[in-house]
Amino acid sequence: MGVGSEIGSQGYQTDLESESDTGSTRIGLSGPLSGPLSGPLVTSTKKSGNRRSARFKDGDDYVEITLDVREDSVSVQNVKGGDHETAVLASRLETTTTTRTSLGSLLGSQFSMKIKQVSKELKRMASSNRFNRLDRTKSTATRALRGLQFITENVGTDGWAEVESRFSELQVDGSLPRSRFGKCIGMSESDEFAGELFDALARKRGIVSHLITKAELREFWEQLTDQSFDARLQTFFDMIDKNADGRIAEEEVKELITLSASANKLSKILESADEYTAMIMEELDPDNLGYIEVHSLETLLLQAPNQYSTNLGTQSRKLSQMLSQKLVQTQEPNPIKRYYRKAAYFLEDNWKRVWVLALWISICAGLFTWKFIQYKNREVFDIMGYCVTTAKGGAETTKLNMAIILLPVCRNTITWLRSRTKLGLIVPFDDNINFHKVIALGIAIGVGLHAGAHLTCDFPRLLHVTDQQYEPMKPFFGATRPPNYWWFVEGTEGWTGVVMLVLMIIAYVLAQPWFRRNKLKDKLPKPLKRLTGYNAFWYSHHLFFIVYVLFIVHGYFLYLQKTWYKKTTWMYLVLPLTLYASERLLSAFRSGYKTVKILKVAVYPGNVLALHMSKPQGFKYKSGQYIFVKCSAVSSLQWHPFSITSAPGDDYLSVHIRTLGDWTSQLKSVFSQVCQPPSADQSGLLRADINTGNNAPRLPRLLIDGPYGAPAQDYKEYDVLLLVGLGIGATPLISIVKDVLNNIKQQKDIEEGSVVQSGGGAKSNKKKPFATKQAYFYWVTREQGSFEWFRGVLNEVAEYDRDGVIELHNYCTSVYEEGDARSALIAMLQSLQHAKYGVDIVSGTRVKTHFARPNWRNVFKHVAVNHPDQRVGVFYCGAPGLTGELRRLARDFSRKTPTKFEFHKENF
């Protein structure tokens, strides 16, 4: 075997040490380099040091290495003969001593041993050139130091303290079982991988039991946290070499591929383990020996190119460093200036929201005050006091809010305003749903003040007045004083108010994320589980039809107001209700005549249903917009919004629907019944390409309504786009990616054809130029199968985008980050597969997949370095958890760099 037992336990000093920032003092060679010195050692003096030349003879070939030996260092001055790898191996002779007193021993046995080791390695290279591609350059060395890390956090003494603490909790009779080893060392999510690691470490020490003591665990920990790359390589090799014969057989390679695929949740790699095993053996065993050795494994590990293209240093290192310095947080010592700057930044980022909310709050406060003063000057105030003024003030704000809460959901109106007017410059149309929620909170406060004051304060006070005090109340409550509390409840004003209150509470509660997103489904008793999910939210929200009818009736039968034109509830509601009713009629009419024919159905991994439909006549939309879809086979009432994934220039209309709730699950089930397994050249688990003829499957009927405006539709206003999609959130961004590519190509054709031919009288094209010149698309998903959703689009962009207009970055978060030993073999396979076939092993596309999650700060930095003095539109669609970080980064980079980032969050 190419590596002896010394590696990882003794270690040898190499050139890697000086290039790392880890501070490690033990970085070993890739294998034991021992053997006789094949030539004389010639020395000569140079100033304060000695220059020594070593010649190694192998047949008729000579390699001459000249060393400069000084008081505290040995360096290679010249290499004659050999190839690049020879020079790299020779550089391993370099070393630096920390004190002069150690020079004697350095030039003694250790130096002589290194000469012999390099001699033998050079002779091995001369006899076989199978691995002459090995590169030990500085970048490769740095990558080696980052790679094959079994423990990525808490390395060292502090880490051991935590491991020791967990050992005390997990031990059984003073020993740690193999099954708990992963949890003890902090690898709890990869129990199977941790078990194989346990076996390798135990095998090395002759431990046959599945129990280890704390002392043995400490030895395991020290080996796992060894910063020497070669020590880690040996441990990795030992994991594969289960019979400890120094060779890795084909079956052992397959076992490791299966283990790595399982640890990283890559099911497709697991299914193709035989194919990938053959590919590795073909690469590392070209002579068909039936096994591979450690130096072969090292070659592949160190040669795997760095897959992360966000490399700022190679493009503009100085500018990158300047940005880093500017982005360092500095604390303003003056608290007044500090708070003033924060306030200024807040207003700069949120001025649209601030003025709208300030106007709304001011109107509500004004109405409350007006009605409060009005009733304070009436006779009822003497009996009911501030209870009635509070109740009436709350009622007045509720009238306003019940009217304007309909405006944010008038989607046709908002789409027209944002597309055809300039109001978007001052009105935050992107926050329409958020404003709808804020108004709902205002209604809850108003109803609470109104109902609370009536039911707990002024009605009880009226019941306890004397007959003389009741005399002024007769015009309002009748000649006879109300006998009891129930008299108020059973009246028209009373029961309508109570019913409205109950319906509002139901709609408000079921609209909360805990219910709407099924977060409480497992915690509720079985009878109440139907109250969770989107269906419960949808139906409860449409109780507002009943609420508005009761609200008008309630506002007419008032106790304290008998003049009809002073009963203002209908005045508040007439215009908003008319507008909303017109919107619903328009949608119903439009969906009725805009019928669609389904062209293709596909059910992809990750429970995603793709529907390709024909375009209705006259249907025009922009990338980033969305449509509502209704399927009568699932529900004759429900409409659900979905982003359009096709580009405006496509001859079809498509949506991708992930099954996350009741309605979408039923929709997938209905369409799955007509789908068939795909052929070999098709993607998707089930699919149906619809053709005309007698054999065409009978599909459920779909109705669509739209398109409707969304934040992403404004992407054309920006020079540069940064598109971020999480999971199914990539849907509106895929449409933008395709449209950007199509529009840039069209713009180039326009520019080329705009030259007027002499005498031809041709007119130049006056089309407005397309602003976007560069787009960065980051798609982050948990599951490998998710890449099937848009595989065709990604391949099309990779093939068609010759000018590099669009940078595609796929991230699979189920794969452990670069450098982790659990993903090392996946990176090797990825490198081989992409080099051979141009296809990524994880995504199945031509776009290489990154591992783990992106470093978003580096992403913004990459864009800022490449595009100074430009406006960058940041469009995000996905889970709300990332919204705050992306918005903060966009804000920070806009303030501290010449690049201006404008953040937009997709909302439905």
Short mmCIF file of N, CA, C and O in Angstrom, two decimals, residues 356-371 392-408 435-436 438-440 442-444 446-447 504 548 551 568-577:
data_model
loop_
_atom_site.label_atom_id
_atom_site.label_comp_id
_atom_site.label_asym_id
_atom_site.label_seq_id
_atom_site.Cartn_x
_atom_site.Cartn_y
_atom_site.Cartn_z
N VAL A 356 -47.99 55.96 3.95
CA VAL A 356 -49.29 55.31 3.81
C VAL A 356 -49.85 54.97 5.19
O VAL A 356 -51.03 55.24 5.49
N LEU A 357 -49.02 54.37 6.04
CA LEU A 357 -49.48 54.02 7.38
C LEU A 357 -49.80 55.27 8.20
O LEU A 357 -50.77 55.29 8.97
N ALA A 358 -48.96 56.31 8.04
CA ALA A 358 -49.21 57.55 8.78
C ALA A 358 -50.54 58.17 8.35
O ALA A 358 -51.31 58.66 9.20
N LEU A 359 -50.82 58.14 7.05
CA LEU A 359 -52.09 58.68 6.56
C LEU A 359 -53.26 57.86 7.10
O LEU A 359 -54.26 58.43 7.57
N TRP A 360 -53.13 56.55 7.06
CA TRP A 360 -54.21 55.68 7.55
C TRP A 360 -54.46 55.88 9.04
O TRP A 360 -55.60 56.02 9.49
N ILE A 361 -53.39 55.90 9.82
CA ILE A 361 -53.53 56.09 11.28
C ILE A 361 -54.13 57.46 11.58
O ILE A 361 -54.98 57.61 12.48
N SER A 362 -53.71 58.46 10.84
CA SER A 362 -54.23 59.82 11.07
C SER A 362 -55.74 59.89 10.79
O SER A 362 -56.50 60.51 11.56
N ILE A 363 -56.17 59.25 9.71
CA ILE A 363 -57.60 59.26 9.39
C ILE A 363 -58.39 58.52 10.46
O ILE A 363 -59.45 58.99 10.91
N CYS A 364 -57.87 57.36 10.88
CA CYS A 364 -58.56 56.60 11.94
C CYS A 364 -58.64 57.41 13.23
O CYS A 364 -59.69 57.46 13.89
N ALA A 365 -57.53 58.04 13.58
CA ALA A 365 -57.52 58.85 14.81
C ALA A 365 -58.47 60.03 14.69
O ALA A 365 -59.18 60.39 15.66
N GLY A 366 -58.52 60.63 13.52
CA GLY A 366 -59.43 61.77 13.31
C GLY A 366 -60.88 61.35 13.42
O GLY A 366 -61.70 62.05 14.05
N LEU A 367 -61.24 60.22 12.81
CA LEU A 367 -62.62 59.75 12.89
C LEU A 367 -63.00 59.38 14.32
O LEU A 367 -64.11 59.68 14.78
N PHE A 368 -62.10 58.72 15.01
CA PHE A 368 -62.37 58.34 16.39
C PHE A 368 -62.61 59.59 17.24
O PHE A 368 -63.57 59.66 18.02
N THR A 369 -61.75 60.59 17.09
CA THR A 369 -61.85 61.82 17.88
C THR A 369 -63.14 62.57 17.55
O THR A 369 -63.84 63.06 18.45
N TRP A 370 -63.46 62.63 16.24
CA TRP A 370 -64.69 63.33 15.83
C TRP A 370 -65.94 62.69 16.45
O TRP A 370 -66.79 63.38 16.99
N LYS A 371 -66.03 61.40 16.35
CA LYS A 371 -67.20 60.71 16.89
C LYS A 371 -67.20 60.74 18.42
O LYS A 371 -68.27 60.85 19.05
N LYS A 392 -68.63 54.37 20.20
CA LYS A 392 -68.94 55.00 18.92
C LYS A 392 -67.67 55.40 18.16
O LYS A 392 -67.65 55.37 16.92
N GLY A 393 -66.63 55.77 18.87
CA GLY A 393 -65.36 56.08 18.19
C GLY A 393 -64.79 54.83 17.53
O GLY A 393 -64.32 54.87 16.37
N GLY A 394 -64.84 53.70 18.27
CA GLY A 394 -64.37 52.45 17.68
C GLY A 394 -65.21 52.03 16.49
O GLY A 394 -64.69 51.48 15.51
N ALA A 395 -66.53 52.26 16.55
CA ALA A 395 -67.41 51.90 15.44
C ALA A 395 -67.08 52.69 14.19
O ALA A 395 -67.11 52.16 13.07
N GLU A 396 -66.75 53.97 14.36
CA GLU A 396 -66.45 54.81 13.19
C GLU A 396 -65.17 54.34 12.48
O GLU A 396 -65.11 54.31 11.25
N THR A 397 -64.15 53.98 13.24
CA THR A 397 -62.93 53.46 12.60
C THR A 397 -63.19 52.11 11.94
O THR A 397 -62.61 51.80 10.90
N THR A 398 -64.09 51.31 12.54
CA THR A 398 -64.41 50.01 11.95
C THR A 398 -65.10 50.18 10.60
O THR A 398 -64.86 49.41 9.66
N LYS A 399 -65.98 51.18 10.49
CA LYS A 399 -66.64 51.46 9.21
C LYS A 399 -65.60 51.75 8.12
O LYS A 399 -65.68 51.22 7.00
N LEU A 400 -64.65 52.61 8.45
CA LEU A 400 -63.61 52.95 7.48
C LEU A 400 -62.79 51.71 7.09
O LEU A 400 -62.57 51.45 5.89
N ASN A 401 -62.36 50.96 8.09
CA ASN A 401 -61.49 49.80 7.81
C ASN A 401 -62.22 48.69 7.10
O ASN A 401 -61.63 47.98 6.27
N MET A 402 -63.52 48.50 7.39
CA MET A 402 -64.29 47.49 6.66
C MET A 402 -64.44 47.89 5.20
O MET A 402 -64.63 47.03 4.33
N ALA A 403 -64.33 49.17 4.91
CA ALA A 403 -64.40 49.63 3.53
C ALA A 403 -63.07 49.45 2.81
O ALA A 403 -63.00 48.86 1.73
N ILE A 404 -62.00 49.94 3.41
CA ILE A 404 -60.72 49.94 2.69
C ILE A 404 -60.01 48.59 2.73
O ILE A 404 -59.05 48.38 1.97
N ILE A 405 -60.44 47.65 3.58
CA ILE A 405 -59.78 46.34 3.59
C ILE A 405 -60.02 45.59 2.28
O ILE A 405 -59.27 44.66 1.93
N LEU A 406 -61.03 46.00 1.53
CA LEU A 406 -61.29 45.36 0.23
C LEU A 406 -60.34 45.86 -0.85
O LEU A 406 -60.10 45.14 -1.84
N LEU A 407 -59.81 47.06 -0.70
CA LEU A 407 -58.99 47.65 -1.77
C LEU A 407 -57.70 46.87 -2.03
O LEU A 407 -57.34 46.65 -3.20
N PRO A 408 -56.94 46.42 -1.02
CA PRO A 408 -55.71 45.68 -1.31
C PRO A 408 -55.93 44.35 -2.03
O PRO A 408 -54.97 43.80 -2.59
N PHE A 435 -50.63 45.16 3.90
CA PHE A 435 -51.53 46.25 4.30
C PHE A 435 -52.92 45.69 4.63
O PHE A 435 -53.59 46.15 5.56
N HIS A 436 -53.34 44.68 3.89
CA HIS A 436 -54.61 44.00 4.17
C HIS A 436 -54.60 43.43 5.59
O HIS A 436 -55.59 43.54 6.33
N VAL A 438 -52.69 44.50 8.10
CA VAL A 438 -52.65 45.61 9.06
C VAL A 438 -54.05 46.17 9.28
O VAL A 438 -54.46 46.47 10.41
N ILE A 439 -54.81 46.31 8.19
CA ILE A 439 -56.18 46.81 8.33
C ILE A 439 -57.03 45.83 9.14
O ILE A 439 -57.88 46.23 9.94
N ALA A 440 -56.80 44.52 8.93
CA ALA A 440 -57.53 43.53 9.72
C ALA A 440 -57.25 43.71 11.20
O ALA A 440 -58.16 43.56 12.04
N GLY A 442 -56.51 46.57 12.54
CA GLY A 442 -57.27 47.77 12.89
C GLY A 442 -58.74 47.47 13.14
O GLY A 442 -59.36 48.02 14.06
N ILE A 443 -59.31 46.57 12.33
CA ILE A 443 -60.70 46.18 12.54
C ILE A 443 -60.85 45.47 13.88
O ILE A 443 -61.83 45.71 14.63
N ALA A 444 -59.90 44.58 14.20
CA ALA A 444 -59.97 43.87 15.47
C ALA A 444 -59.94 44.85 16.64
O ALA A 444 -60.69 44.68 17.63
N GLY A 446 -60.86 48.09 16.56
CA GLY A 446 -62.11 48.86 16.54
C GLY A 446 -63.28 48.06 17.07
O GLY A 446 -64.10 48.57 17.85
N VAL A 447 -63.38 46.78 16.63
CA VAL A 447 -64.47 45.93 17.11
C VAL A 447 -64.32 45.69 18.61
O VAL A 447 -65.32 45.66 19.36
N MET A 504 -66.09 37.01 12.55
CA MET A 504 -64.81 37.71 12.41
C MET A 504 -63.70 36.97 13.17
O MET A 504 -62.58 36.85 12.68
N TYR A 548 -70.63 41.30 5.76
CA TYR A 548 -70.96 42.62 5.20
C TYR A 548 -72.47 42.85 5.16
O TYR A 548 -72.94 43.99 5.40
N PHE A 551 -73.30 43.66 8.64
CA PHE A 551 -72.72 44.95 9.00
C PHE A 551 -73.63 46.10 8.55
O PHE A 551 -73.83 47.08 9.27
N THR A 568 -74.30 56.22 8.61
CA THR A 568 -73.29 56.37 7.54
C THR A 568 -72.61 55.06 7.12
O THR A 568 -71.72 55.09 6.27
N THR A 569 -73.00 53.94 7.68
CA THR A 569 -72.30 52.69 7.34
C THR A 569 -72.33 52.42 5.84
O THR A 569 -71.31 52.08 5.23
N TRP A 570 -73.53 52.54 5.22
CA TRP A 570 -73.64 52.27 3.79
C TRP A 570 -72.82 53.26 2.96
O TRP A 570 -72.37 52.92 1.86
N MET A 571 -72.64 54.47 3.46
CA MET A 571 -71.86 55.48 2.73
C MET A 571 -70.38 55.06 2.63
O MET A 571 -69.73 55.28 1.61
N TYR A 572 -69.88 54.49 3.71
CA TYR A 572 -68.49 54.02 3.69
C TYR A 572 -68.31 52.85 2.71
O TYR A 572 -67.28 52.74 2.04
N LEU A 573 -69.30 51.99 2.63
CA LEU A 573 -69.13 50.72 1.92
C LEU A 573 -69.53 50.74 0.46
O LEU A 573 -69.11 49.85 -0.30
N VAL A 574 -70.29 51.71 0.03
CA VAL A 574 -70.89 51.63 -1.30
C VAL A 574 -69.83 51.57 -2.40
O VAL A 574 -69.90 50.71 -3.30
N LEU A 575 -68.83 52.43 -2.35
CA LEU A 575 -67.82 52.43 -3.42
C LEU A 575 -66.90 51.21 -3.36
O LEU A 575 -66.68 50.55 -4.39
N PRO A 576 -66.32 50.88 -2.21
CA PRO A 576 -65.45 49.69 -2.17
C PRO A 576 -66.19 48.41 -2.55
O PRO A 576 -65.65 47.57 -3.27
N LEU A 577 -67.44 48.25 -2.07
CA LEU A 577 -68.19 47.05 -2.41
C LEU A 577 -68.50 46.99 -3.90
O LEU A 577 -68.46 45.92 -4.52
#
